[in-house]
Tab-separated table of C-alpha atoms in Angstrom:
chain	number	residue	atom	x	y	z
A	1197	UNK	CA	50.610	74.880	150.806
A	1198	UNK	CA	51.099	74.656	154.701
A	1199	UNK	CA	48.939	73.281	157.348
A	1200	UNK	CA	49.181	75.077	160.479
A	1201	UNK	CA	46.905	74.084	163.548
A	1202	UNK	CA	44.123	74.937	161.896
A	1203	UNK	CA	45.292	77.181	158.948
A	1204	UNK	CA	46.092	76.687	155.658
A	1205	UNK	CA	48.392	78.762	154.111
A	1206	UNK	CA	49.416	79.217	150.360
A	1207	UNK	CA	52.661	80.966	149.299
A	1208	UNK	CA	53.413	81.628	145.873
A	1209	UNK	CA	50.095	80.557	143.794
A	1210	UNK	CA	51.375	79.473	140.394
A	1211	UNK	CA	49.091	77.152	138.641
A	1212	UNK	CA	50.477	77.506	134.957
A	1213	UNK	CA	51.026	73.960	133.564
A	1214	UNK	CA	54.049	71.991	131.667
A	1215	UNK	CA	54.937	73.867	128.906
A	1216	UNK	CA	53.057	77.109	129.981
A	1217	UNK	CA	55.456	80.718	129.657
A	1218	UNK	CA	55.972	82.862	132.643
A	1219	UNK	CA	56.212	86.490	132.195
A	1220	UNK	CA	58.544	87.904	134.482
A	1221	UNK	CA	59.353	91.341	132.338
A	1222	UNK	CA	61.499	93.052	130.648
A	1223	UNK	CA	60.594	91.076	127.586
A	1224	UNK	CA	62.104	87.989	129.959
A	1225	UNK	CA	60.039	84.371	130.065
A	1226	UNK	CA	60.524	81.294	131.640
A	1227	UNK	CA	59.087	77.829	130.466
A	1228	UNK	CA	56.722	75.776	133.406
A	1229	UNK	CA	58.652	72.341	133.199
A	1230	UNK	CA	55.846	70.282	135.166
A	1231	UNK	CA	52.123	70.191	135.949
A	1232	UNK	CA	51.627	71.797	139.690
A	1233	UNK	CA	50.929	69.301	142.237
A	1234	UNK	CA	46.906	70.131	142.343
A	1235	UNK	CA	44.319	72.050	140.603
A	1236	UNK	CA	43.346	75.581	142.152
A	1237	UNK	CA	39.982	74.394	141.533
A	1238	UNK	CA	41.398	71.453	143.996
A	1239	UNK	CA	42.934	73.619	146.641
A	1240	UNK	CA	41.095	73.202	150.024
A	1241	UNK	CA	39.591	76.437	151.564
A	1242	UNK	CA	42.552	79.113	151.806
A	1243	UNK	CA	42.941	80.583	154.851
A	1244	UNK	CA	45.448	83.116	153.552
A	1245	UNK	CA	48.254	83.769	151.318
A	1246	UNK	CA	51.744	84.728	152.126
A	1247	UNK	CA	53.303	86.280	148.700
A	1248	UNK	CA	56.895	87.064	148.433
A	1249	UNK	CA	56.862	89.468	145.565
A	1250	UNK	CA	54.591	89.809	142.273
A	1251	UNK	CA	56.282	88.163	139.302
A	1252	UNK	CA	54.061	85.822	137.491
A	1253	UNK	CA	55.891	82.896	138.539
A	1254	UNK	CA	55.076	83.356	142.373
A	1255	UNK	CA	51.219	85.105	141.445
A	1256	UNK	CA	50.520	83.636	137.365
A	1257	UNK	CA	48.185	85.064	135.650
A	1258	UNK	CA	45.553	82.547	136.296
A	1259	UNK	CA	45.528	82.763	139.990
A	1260	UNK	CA	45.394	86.717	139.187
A	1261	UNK	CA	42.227	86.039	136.930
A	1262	UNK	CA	40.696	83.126	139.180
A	1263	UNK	CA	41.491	83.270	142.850
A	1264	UNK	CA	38.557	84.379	145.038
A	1265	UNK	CA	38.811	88.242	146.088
A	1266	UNK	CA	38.845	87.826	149.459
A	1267	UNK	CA	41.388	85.347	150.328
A	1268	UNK	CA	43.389	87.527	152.522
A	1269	UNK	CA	47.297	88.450	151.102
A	1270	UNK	CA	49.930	89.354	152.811
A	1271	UNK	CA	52.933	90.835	150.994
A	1272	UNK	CA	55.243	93.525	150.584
A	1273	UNK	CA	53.822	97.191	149.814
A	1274	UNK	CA	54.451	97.537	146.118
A	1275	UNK	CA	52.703	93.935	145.819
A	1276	UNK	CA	49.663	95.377	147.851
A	1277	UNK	CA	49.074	98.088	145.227
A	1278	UNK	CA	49.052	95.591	142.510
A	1279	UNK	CA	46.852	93.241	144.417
A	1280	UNK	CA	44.558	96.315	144.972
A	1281	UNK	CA	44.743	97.730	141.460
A	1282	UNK	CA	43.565	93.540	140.448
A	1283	UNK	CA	40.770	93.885	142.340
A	1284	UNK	CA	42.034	92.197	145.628
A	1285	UNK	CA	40.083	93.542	148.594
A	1286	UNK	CA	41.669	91.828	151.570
A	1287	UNK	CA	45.542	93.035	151.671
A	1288	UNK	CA	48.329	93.133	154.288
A	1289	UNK	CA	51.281	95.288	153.212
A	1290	UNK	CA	54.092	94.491	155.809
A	1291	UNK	CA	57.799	96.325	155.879
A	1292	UNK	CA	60.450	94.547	156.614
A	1293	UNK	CA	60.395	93.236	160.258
A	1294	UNK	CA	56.955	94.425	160.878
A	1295	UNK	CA	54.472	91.262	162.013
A	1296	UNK	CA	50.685	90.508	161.528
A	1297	UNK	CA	49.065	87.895	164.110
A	1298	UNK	CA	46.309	85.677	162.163
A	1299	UNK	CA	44.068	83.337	164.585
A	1300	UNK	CA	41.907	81.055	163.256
A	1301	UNK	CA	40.199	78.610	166.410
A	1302	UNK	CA	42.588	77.558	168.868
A	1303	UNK	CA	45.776	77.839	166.045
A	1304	UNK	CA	47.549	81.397	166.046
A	1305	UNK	CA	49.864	82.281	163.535
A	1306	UNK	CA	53.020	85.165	163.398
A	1307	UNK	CA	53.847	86.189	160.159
A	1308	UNK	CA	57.232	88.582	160.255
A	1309	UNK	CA	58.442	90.200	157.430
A	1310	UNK	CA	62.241	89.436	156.642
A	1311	UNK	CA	65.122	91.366	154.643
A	1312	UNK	CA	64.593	89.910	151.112
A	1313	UNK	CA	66.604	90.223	147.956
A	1314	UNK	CA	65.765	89.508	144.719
A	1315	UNK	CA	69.116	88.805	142.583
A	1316	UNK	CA	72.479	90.558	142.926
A	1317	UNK	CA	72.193	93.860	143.760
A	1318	UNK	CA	72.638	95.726	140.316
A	1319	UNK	CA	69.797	93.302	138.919
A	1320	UNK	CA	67.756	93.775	142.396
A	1321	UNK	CA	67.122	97.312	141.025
A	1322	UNK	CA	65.249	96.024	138.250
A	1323	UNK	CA	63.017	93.952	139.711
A	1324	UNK	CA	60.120	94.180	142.130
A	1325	UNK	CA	60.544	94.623	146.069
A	1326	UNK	CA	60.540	91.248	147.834
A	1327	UNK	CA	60.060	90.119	151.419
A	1328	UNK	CA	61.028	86.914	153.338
A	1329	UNK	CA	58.901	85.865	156.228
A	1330	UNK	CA	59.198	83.621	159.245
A	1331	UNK	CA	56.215	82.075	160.228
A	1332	UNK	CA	55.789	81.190	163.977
C-alpha cells in the first residue's frame, strides 16, 4: 500500500495467509510463508490499484472473489481482459510507456507504464505479459 498526497494506492493484492497455495499455472504452486500485514477487510478506502501482471500471487483468488468492483485497476492489456471477464468494471489497460494522470483533491498522480519482464526470456513466453510503472 502507498500513501500519496491524498491517494492510496494498492499494488499487488494478495491476501492468502501462512500456509495458503498460490496457483501460478502450468500445474506450478507456491506456498504463502506468512500472514499479510492487514486484513482486506482492514484496508482503508482504495483509491486505485496498480497491478503488474495477473498471477495469483500479485491478484489471489480472494481479492478476485472479494475486492469491490469498482476500485479502479490499472494494468497491462491482457490483465484488463481478465479483470473484465471477473467482473471488474473500472479498468486501465496501459502499453508500455503510455501514462494515465489520476487526481484526487489537491494530490495528482502519473502512472507510466515501464518495459517489464517476467523471467528469462524462453520462460517469459510462458507466462503472462507484465508491466513496470513509475509513479510520479
Amino acid at each position: 500500500m502507498i500513501r500519496f498526497g491524498g491517494l492510496i494506492i494498492l499494488t499487488a493484492p494478495n491476501f492468502l495467509h501462512e500456509g495458503d497455495h498460490v496457483h501460478l499455472g502450468y500445474g506450478l504452486t507456491s506456498k504463502r510463508l506468512t500472514n499479510p500485514a492487514i486484513e482486506l477487510a482492514n484496508l482503508p478506502p482504495i483509491d486505485l490499484i496498480v497491478l503488474s501482471h495477473m498471477h495469483e500471487d500479485h491478484f489471489d483468488r480472494f481479492v478476485q472473489k472479494n475486492l469491490d468492483r469498482d476500485i479502479p485497476i490499472v494494468t497491462t492489456e491482457e490483465s484488463a481482459g481478465m479483470l473484465k471477464e471477473m467482473g471488474f468494471r473500472k479498468r486501465y489497460p496501459l502499453r508500455t510507456w503510455d501514462s494515465l494522470g489520476v487526481e484526487k483533491g489537491n494530490a495528482t498522480l502519473r502512472i507510466t507504464s515501464m518495459l517489464g519482464r517476467h523471467g528469462p526470456p524462453i520462460i517469459a513466453k510462458l507466462l503472462p505479459e507484465v508491466m513496470g510503472s513509475v509513479l510520479s
